[in-house]
PDB file of C-alpha atoms in Angstrom:
ATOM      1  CA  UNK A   1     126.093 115.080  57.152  1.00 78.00           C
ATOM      2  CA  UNK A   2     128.474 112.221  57.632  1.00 77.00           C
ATOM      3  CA  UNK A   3     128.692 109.336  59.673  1.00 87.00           C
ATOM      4  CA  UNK A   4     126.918 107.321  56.824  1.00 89.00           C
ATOM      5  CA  UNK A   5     127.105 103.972  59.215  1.00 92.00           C
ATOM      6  CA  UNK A   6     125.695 105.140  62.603  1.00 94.00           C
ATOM      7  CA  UNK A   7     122.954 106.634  60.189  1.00 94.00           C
ATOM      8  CA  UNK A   8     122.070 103.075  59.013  1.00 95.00           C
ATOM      9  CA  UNK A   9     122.313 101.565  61.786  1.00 95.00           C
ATOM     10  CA  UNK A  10     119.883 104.323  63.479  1.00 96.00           C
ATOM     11  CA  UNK A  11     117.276 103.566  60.627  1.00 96.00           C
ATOM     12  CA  UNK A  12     117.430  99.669  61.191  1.00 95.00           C
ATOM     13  CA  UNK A  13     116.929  99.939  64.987  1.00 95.00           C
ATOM     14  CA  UNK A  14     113.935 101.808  64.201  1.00 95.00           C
ATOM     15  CA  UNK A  15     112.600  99.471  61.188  1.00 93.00           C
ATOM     16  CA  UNK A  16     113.207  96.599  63.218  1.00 93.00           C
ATOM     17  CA  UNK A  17     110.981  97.882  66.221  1.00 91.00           C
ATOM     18  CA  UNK A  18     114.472  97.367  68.556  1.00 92.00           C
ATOM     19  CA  UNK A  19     115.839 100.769  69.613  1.00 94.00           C
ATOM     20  CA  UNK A  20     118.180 100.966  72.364  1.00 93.00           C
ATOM     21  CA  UNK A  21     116.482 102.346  75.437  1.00 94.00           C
ATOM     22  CA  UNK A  22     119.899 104.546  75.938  1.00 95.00           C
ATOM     23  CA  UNK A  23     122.918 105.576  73.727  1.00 96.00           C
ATOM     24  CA  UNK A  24     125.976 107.447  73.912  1.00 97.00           C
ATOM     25  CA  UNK A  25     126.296 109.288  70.915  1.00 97.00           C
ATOM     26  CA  UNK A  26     130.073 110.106  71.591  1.00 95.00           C
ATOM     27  CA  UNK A  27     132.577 111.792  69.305  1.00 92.00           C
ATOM     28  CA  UNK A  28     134.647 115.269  69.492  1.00 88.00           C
ATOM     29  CA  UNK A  29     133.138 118.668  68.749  1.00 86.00           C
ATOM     30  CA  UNK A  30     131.956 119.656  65.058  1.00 83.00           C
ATOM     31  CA  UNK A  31     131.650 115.682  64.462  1.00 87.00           C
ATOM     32  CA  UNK A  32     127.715 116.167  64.411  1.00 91.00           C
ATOM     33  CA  UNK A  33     126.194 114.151  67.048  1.00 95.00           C
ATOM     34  CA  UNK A  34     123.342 116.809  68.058  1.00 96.00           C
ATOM     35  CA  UNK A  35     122.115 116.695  65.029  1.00 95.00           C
ATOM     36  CA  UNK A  36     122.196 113.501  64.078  1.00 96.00           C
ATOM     37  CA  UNK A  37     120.243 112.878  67.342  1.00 97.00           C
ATOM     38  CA  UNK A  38     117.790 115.283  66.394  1.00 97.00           C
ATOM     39  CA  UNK A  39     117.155 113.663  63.154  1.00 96.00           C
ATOM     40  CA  UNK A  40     117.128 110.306  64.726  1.00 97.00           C
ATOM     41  CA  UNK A  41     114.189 111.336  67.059  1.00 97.00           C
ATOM     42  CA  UNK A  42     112.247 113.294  63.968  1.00 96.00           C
ATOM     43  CA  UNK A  43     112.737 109.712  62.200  1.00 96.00           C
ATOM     44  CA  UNK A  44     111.692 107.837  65.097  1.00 96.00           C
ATOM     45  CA  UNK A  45     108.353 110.250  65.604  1.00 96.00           C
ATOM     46  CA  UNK A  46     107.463 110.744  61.925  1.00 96.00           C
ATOM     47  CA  UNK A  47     104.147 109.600  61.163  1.00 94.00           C
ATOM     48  CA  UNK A  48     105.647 108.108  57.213  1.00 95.00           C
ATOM     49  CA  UNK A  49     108.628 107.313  57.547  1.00 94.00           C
ATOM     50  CA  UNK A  50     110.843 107.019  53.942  1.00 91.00           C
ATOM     51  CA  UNK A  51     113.083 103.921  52.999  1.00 88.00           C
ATOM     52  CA  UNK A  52     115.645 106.133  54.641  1.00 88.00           C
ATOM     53  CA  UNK A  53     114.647 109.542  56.234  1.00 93.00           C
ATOM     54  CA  UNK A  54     112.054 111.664  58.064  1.00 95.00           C
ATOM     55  CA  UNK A  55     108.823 112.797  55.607  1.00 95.00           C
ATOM     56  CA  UNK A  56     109.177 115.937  56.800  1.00 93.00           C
ATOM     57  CA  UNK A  57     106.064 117.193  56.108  1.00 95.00           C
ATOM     58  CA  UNK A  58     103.978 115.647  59.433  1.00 96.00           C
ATOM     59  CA  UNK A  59     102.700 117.377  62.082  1.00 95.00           C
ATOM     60  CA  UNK A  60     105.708 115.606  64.156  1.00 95.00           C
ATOM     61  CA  UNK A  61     108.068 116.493  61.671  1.00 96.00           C
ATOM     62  CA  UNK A  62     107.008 120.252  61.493  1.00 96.00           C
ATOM     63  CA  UNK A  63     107.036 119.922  65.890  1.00 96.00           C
ATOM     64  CA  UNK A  64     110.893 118.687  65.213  1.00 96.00           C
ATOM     65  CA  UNK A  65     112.022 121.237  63.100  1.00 95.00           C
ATOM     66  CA  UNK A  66     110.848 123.885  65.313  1.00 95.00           C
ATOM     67  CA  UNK A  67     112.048 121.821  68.579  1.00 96.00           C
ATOM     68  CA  UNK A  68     108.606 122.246  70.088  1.00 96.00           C
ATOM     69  CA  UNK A  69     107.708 118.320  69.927  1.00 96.00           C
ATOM     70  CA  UNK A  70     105.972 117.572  73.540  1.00 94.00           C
ATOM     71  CA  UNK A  71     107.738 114.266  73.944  1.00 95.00           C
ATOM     72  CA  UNK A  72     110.991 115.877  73.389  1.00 96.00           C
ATOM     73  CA  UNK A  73     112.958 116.884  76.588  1.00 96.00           C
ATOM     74  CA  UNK A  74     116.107 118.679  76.609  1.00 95.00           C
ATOM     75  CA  UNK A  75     118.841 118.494  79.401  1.00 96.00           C
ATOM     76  CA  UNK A  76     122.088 120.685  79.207  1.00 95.00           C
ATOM     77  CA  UNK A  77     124.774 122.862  81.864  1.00 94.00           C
ATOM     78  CA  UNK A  78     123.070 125.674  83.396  1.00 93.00           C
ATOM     79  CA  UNK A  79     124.946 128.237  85.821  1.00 86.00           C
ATOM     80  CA  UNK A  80     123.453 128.746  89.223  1.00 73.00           C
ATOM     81  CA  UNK A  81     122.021 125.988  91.407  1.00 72.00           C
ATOM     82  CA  UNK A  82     118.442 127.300  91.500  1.00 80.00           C
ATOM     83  CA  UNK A  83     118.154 126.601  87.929  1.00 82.00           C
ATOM     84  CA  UNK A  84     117.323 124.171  85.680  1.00 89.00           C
ATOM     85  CA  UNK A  85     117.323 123.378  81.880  1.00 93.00           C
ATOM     86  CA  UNK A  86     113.693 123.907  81.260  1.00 91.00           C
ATOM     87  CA  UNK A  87     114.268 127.684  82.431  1.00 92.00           C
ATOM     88  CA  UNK A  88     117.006 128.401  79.433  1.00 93.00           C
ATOM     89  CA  UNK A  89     115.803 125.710  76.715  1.00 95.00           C
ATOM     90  CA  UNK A  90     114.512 128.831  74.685  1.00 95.00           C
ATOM     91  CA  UNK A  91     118.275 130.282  74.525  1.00 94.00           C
ATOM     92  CA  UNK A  92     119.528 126.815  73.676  1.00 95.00           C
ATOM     93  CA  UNK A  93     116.187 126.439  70.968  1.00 95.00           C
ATOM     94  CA  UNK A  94     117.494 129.442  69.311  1.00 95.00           C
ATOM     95  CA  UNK A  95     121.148 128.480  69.116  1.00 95.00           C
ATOM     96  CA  UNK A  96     120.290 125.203  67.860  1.00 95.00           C
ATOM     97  CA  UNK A  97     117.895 126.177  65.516  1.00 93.00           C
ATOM     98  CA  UNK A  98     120.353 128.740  64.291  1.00 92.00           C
ATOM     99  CA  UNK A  99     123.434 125.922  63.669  1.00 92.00           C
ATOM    100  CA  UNK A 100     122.354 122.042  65.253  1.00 91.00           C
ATOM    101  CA  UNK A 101     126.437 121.873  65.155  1.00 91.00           C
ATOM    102  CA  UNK A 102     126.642 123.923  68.223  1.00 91.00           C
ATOM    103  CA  UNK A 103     129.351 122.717  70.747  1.00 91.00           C
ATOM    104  CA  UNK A 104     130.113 122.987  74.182  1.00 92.00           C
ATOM    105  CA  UNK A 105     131.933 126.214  74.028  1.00 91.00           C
ATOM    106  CA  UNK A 106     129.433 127.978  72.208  1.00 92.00           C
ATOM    107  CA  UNK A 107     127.061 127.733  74.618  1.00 94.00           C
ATOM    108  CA  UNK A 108     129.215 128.548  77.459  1.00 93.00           C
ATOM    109  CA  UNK A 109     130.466 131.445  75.759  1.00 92.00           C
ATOM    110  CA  UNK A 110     126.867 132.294  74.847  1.00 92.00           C
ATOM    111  CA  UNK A 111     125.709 131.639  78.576  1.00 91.00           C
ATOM    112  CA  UNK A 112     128.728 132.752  80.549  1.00 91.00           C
ATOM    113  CA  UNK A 113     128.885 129.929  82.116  1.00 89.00           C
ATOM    114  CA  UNK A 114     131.937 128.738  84.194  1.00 79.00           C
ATOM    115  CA  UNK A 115     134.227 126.163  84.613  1.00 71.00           C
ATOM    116  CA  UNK A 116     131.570 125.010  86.920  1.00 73.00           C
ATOM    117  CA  UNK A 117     128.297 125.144  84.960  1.00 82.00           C
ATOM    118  CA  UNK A 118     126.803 121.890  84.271  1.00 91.00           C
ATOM    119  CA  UNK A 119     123.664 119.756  84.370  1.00 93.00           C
ATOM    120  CA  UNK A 120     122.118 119.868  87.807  1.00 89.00           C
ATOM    121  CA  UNK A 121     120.729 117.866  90.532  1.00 91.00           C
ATOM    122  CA  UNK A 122     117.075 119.764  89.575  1.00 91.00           C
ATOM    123  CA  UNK A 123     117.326 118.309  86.141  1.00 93.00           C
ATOM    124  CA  UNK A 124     117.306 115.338  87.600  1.00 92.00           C
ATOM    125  CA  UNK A 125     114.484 115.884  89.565  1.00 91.00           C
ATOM    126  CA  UNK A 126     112.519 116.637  86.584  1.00 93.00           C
ATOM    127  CA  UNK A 127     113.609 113.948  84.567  1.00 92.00           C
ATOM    128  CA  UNK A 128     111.705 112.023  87.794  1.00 89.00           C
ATOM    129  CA  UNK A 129     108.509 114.042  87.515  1.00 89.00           C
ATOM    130  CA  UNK A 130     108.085 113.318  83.623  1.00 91.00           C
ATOM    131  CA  UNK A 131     109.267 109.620  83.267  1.00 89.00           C
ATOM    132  CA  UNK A 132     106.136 108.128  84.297  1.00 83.00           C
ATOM    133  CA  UNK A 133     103.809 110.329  82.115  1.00 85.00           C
ATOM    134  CA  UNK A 134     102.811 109.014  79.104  1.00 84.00           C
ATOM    135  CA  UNK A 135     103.825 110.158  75.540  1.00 85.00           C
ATOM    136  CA  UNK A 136     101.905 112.348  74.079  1.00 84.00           C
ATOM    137  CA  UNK A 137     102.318 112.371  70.423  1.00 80.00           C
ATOM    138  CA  UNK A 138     105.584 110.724  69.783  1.00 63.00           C
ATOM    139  CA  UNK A 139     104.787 107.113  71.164  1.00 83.00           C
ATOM    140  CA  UNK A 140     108.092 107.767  72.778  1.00 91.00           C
ATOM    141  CA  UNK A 141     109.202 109.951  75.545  1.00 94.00           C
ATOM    142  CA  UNK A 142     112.951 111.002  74.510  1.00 96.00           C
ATOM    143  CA  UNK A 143     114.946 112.422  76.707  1.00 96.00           C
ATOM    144  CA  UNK A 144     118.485 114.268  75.063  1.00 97.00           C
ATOM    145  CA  UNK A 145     120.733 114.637  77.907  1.00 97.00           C
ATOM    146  CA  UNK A 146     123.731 117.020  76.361  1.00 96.00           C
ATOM    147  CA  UNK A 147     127.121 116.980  77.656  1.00 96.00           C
ATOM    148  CA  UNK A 148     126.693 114.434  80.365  1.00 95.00           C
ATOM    149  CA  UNK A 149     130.341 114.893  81.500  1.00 94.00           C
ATOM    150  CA  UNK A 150     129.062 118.121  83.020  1.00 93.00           C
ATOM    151  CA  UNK A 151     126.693 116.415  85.403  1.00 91.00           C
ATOM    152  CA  UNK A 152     127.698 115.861  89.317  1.00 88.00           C
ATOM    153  CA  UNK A 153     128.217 112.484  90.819  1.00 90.00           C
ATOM    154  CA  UNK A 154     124.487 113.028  92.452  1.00 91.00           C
ATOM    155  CA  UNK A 155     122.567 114.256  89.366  1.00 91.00           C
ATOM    156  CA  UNK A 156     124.631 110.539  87.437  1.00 92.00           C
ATOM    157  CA  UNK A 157     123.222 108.642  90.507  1.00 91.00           C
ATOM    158  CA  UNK A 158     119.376 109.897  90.056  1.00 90.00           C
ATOM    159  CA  UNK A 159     119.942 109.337  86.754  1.00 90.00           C
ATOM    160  CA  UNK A 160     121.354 105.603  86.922  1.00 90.00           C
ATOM    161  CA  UNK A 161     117.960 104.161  88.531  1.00 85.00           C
ATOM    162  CA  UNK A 162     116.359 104.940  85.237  1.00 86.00           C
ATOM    163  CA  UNK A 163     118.906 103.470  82.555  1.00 89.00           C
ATOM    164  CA  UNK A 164     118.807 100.641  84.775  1.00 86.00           C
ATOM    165  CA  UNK A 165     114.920  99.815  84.638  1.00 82.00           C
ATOM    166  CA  UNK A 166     113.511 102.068  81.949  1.00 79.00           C
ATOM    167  CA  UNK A 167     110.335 103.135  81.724  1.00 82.00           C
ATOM    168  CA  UNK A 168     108.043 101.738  78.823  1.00 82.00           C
ATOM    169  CA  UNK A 169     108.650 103.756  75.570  1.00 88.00           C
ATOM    170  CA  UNK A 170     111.448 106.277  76.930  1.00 93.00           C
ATOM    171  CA  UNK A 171     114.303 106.606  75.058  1.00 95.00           C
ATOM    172  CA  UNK A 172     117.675 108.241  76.277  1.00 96.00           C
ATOM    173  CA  UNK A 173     120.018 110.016  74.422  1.00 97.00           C
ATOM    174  CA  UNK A 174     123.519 111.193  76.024  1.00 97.00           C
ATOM    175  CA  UNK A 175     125.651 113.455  73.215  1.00 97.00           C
ATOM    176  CA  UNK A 176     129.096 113.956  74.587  1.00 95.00           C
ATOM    177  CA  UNK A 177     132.030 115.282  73.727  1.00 92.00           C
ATOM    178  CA  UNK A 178     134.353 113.820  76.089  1.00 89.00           C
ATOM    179  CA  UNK A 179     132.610 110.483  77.466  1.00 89.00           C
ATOM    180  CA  UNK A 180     136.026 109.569  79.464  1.00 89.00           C
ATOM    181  CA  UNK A 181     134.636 111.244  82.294  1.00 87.00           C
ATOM    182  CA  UNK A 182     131.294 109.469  83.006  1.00 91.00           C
ATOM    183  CA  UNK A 183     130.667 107.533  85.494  1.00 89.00           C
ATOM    184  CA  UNK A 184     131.793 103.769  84.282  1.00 91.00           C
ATOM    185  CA  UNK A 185     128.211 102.436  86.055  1.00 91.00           C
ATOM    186  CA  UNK A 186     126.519 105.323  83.067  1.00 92.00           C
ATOM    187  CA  UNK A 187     128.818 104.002  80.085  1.00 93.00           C
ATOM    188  CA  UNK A 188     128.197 100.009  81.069  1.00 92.00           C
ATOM    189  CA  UNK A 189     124.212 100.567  80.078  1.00 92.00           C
ATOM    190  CA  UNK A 190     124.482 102.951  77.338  1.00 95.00           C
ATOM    191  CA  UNK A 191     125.104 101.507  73.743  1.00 95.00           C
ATOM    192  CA  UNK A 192     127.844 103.775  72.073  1.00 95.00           C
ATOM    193  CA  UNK A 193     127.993 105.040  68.765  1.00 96.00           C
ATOM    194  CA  UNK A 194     131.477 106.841  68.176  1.00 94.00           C
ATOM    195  CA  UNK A 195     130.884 109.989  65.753  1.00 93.00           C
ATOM    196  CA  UNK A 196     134.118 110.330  63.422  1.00 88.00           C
ATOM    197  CA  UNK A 197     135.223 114.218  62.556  1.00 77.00           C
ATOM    198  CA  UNK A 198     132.985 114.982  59.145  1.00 74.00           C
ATOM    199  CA  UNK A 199     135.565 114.720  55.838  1.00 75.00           C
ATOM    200  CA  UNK A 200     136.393 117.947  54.352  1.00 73.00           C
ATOM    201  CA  UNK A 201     135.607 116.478  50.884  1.00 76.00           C
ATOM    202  CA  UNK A 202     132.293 115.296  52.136  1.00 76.00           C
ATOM    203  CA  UNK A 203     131.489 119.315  53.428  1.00 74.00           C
ATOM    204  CA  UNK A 204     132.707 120.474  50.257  1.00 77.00           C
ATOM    205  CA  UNK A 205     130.586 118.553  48.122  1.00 76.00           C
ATOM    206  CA  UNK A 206     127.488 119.299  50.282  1.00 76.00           C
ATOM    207  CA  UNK A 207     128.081 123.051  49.887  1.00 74.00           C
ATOM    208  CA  UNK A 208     128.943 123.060  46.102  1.00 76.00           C
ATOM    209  CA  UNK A 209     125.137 120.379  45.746  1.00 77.00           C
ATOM    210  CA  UNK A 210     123.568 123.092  47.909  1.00 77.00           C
ATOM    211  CA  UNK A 211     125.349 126.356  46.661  1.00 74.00           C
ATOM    212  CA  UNK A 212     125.841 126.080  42.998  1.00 76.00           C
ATOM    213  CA  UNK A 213     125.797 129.673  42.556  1.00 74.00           C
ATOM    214  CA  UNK A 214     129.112 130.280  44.573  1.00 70.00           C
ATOM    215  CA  UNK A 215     132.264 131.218  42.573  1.00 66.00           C
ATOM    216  CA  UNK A 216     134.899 128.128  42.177  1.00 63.00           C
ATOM    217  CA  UNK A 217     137.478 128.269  44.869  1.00 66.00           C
ATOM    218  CA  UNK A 218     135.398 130.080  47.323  1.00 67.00           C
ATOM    219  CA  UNK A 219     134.324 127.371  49.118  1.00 62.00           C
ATOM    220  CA  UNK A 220     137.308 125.885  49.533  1.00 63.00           C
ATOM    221  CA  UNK A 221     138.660 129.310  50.633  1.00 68.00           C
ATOM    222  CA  UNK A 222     135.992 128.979  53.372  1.00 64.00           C
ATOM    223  CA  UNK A 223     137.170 125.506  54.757  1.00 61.00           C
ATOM    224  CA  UNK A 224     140.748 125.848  54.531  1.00 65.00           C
ATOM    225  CA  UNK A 225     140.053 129.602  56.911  1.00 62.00           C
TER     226      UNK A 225
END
């Protein structure tokens, strides 16, 4: 929903067989950038592709849906050093699944994590260990790196090497909500798309297409609470 130009864009980069190897998909919370990611990937893995979205129907598709695509890797704050993404992607599967508009504070509040939670050196480590592998399914290894501000200035170094030579097929995707805080070395050799706030008319009109049955005015109720 929304964001009707980044969306186009997305779909020619993948028509034209010339996807950025790593993008910043930047904007503030609730502006939809997680799940416009997520449907980006789907698009980029589905095995028939429409004029302008996903089938939805292929085995890659169904894999998407459910977030249990092999070539898709998810990297996110974690609390405590001895941990790493892959140990709490179920939690963060289940949120997502449950609303793909989830922000930064709901997951910390779901998590407890602190002001010092973020995405750790051990991600990084495993980002190492699975670059080289080849795709499975997806032609593409993707890697979804979530709230990047959150990562050290160690984890953003190990992470550098590979934005600056990437691998064959491997896509990157950083989703931030404040990008002002990466390193400037990160930002230089990602291409940014900046996610607007969604238009209240546009999630009004979405609803009332996809809730006919609710009384007038209650919708509106809804967004103006």
């Amino acid at each position: 929903l929304g964001n009707k130009s980044i969306k186009t864009v997305l779909i020619k980069e993948v028509s034209s067989n010339k996807i950025p190897h790593a993008q910043l998909f930047n904007g503030a919370k609730g502006a939809g950038q997680l799940p416009m990611a997520l449907a980006f990937v789907m698009y980029v893995f589905c095995r028939d592709k429409k004029k302008d979205d996903s089938c939805g129907k292929c085995a890659n598709c169904i894999k998407m849906l459910k977030l249990i695509h092999p070539d898709l890797h998810f990297f996110f704050p974690t609390k405590g050093a001895k941990y790493s993404s892959k140990d709490y992607f179920l939690e963060l599967q289940k949120m997502v699944k449950q609303n793909p508009y989830l922000d930064r504070d709901d997951w910390y509040q779901n998590q407890k994590i602190s002001s010092n939670g973020g995405i750790k050196v051990r991600d990084a480590k495993i980002i190492n260990k699975i670059i080289n592998l080849k795709a499975y399914e997806g032609t593409y290894k993707v890697f979804i790196i979530w709230l990047p501000e959150t990562m050290n200035l160690i984890t953003s170094n190990k992470l550098l090497k590979h934005i600056e030579e990437p691998s064959q097929n491997t896509l990157f995707i950083f989703i931030s909500e404040n990008s002002e805080t990466l390193l400037p070395t990160i930002i230089s050799r990602l291409q940014t798309k900046t996610f607007k706030q969604i238009e209240t008319v546009e999630i009004l009109t979405t609803l009332k297409q996809k809730y006919p049955e609710l009384e007038s005015g209650f919708v509106e109720k809804i967004i103006n609470e």
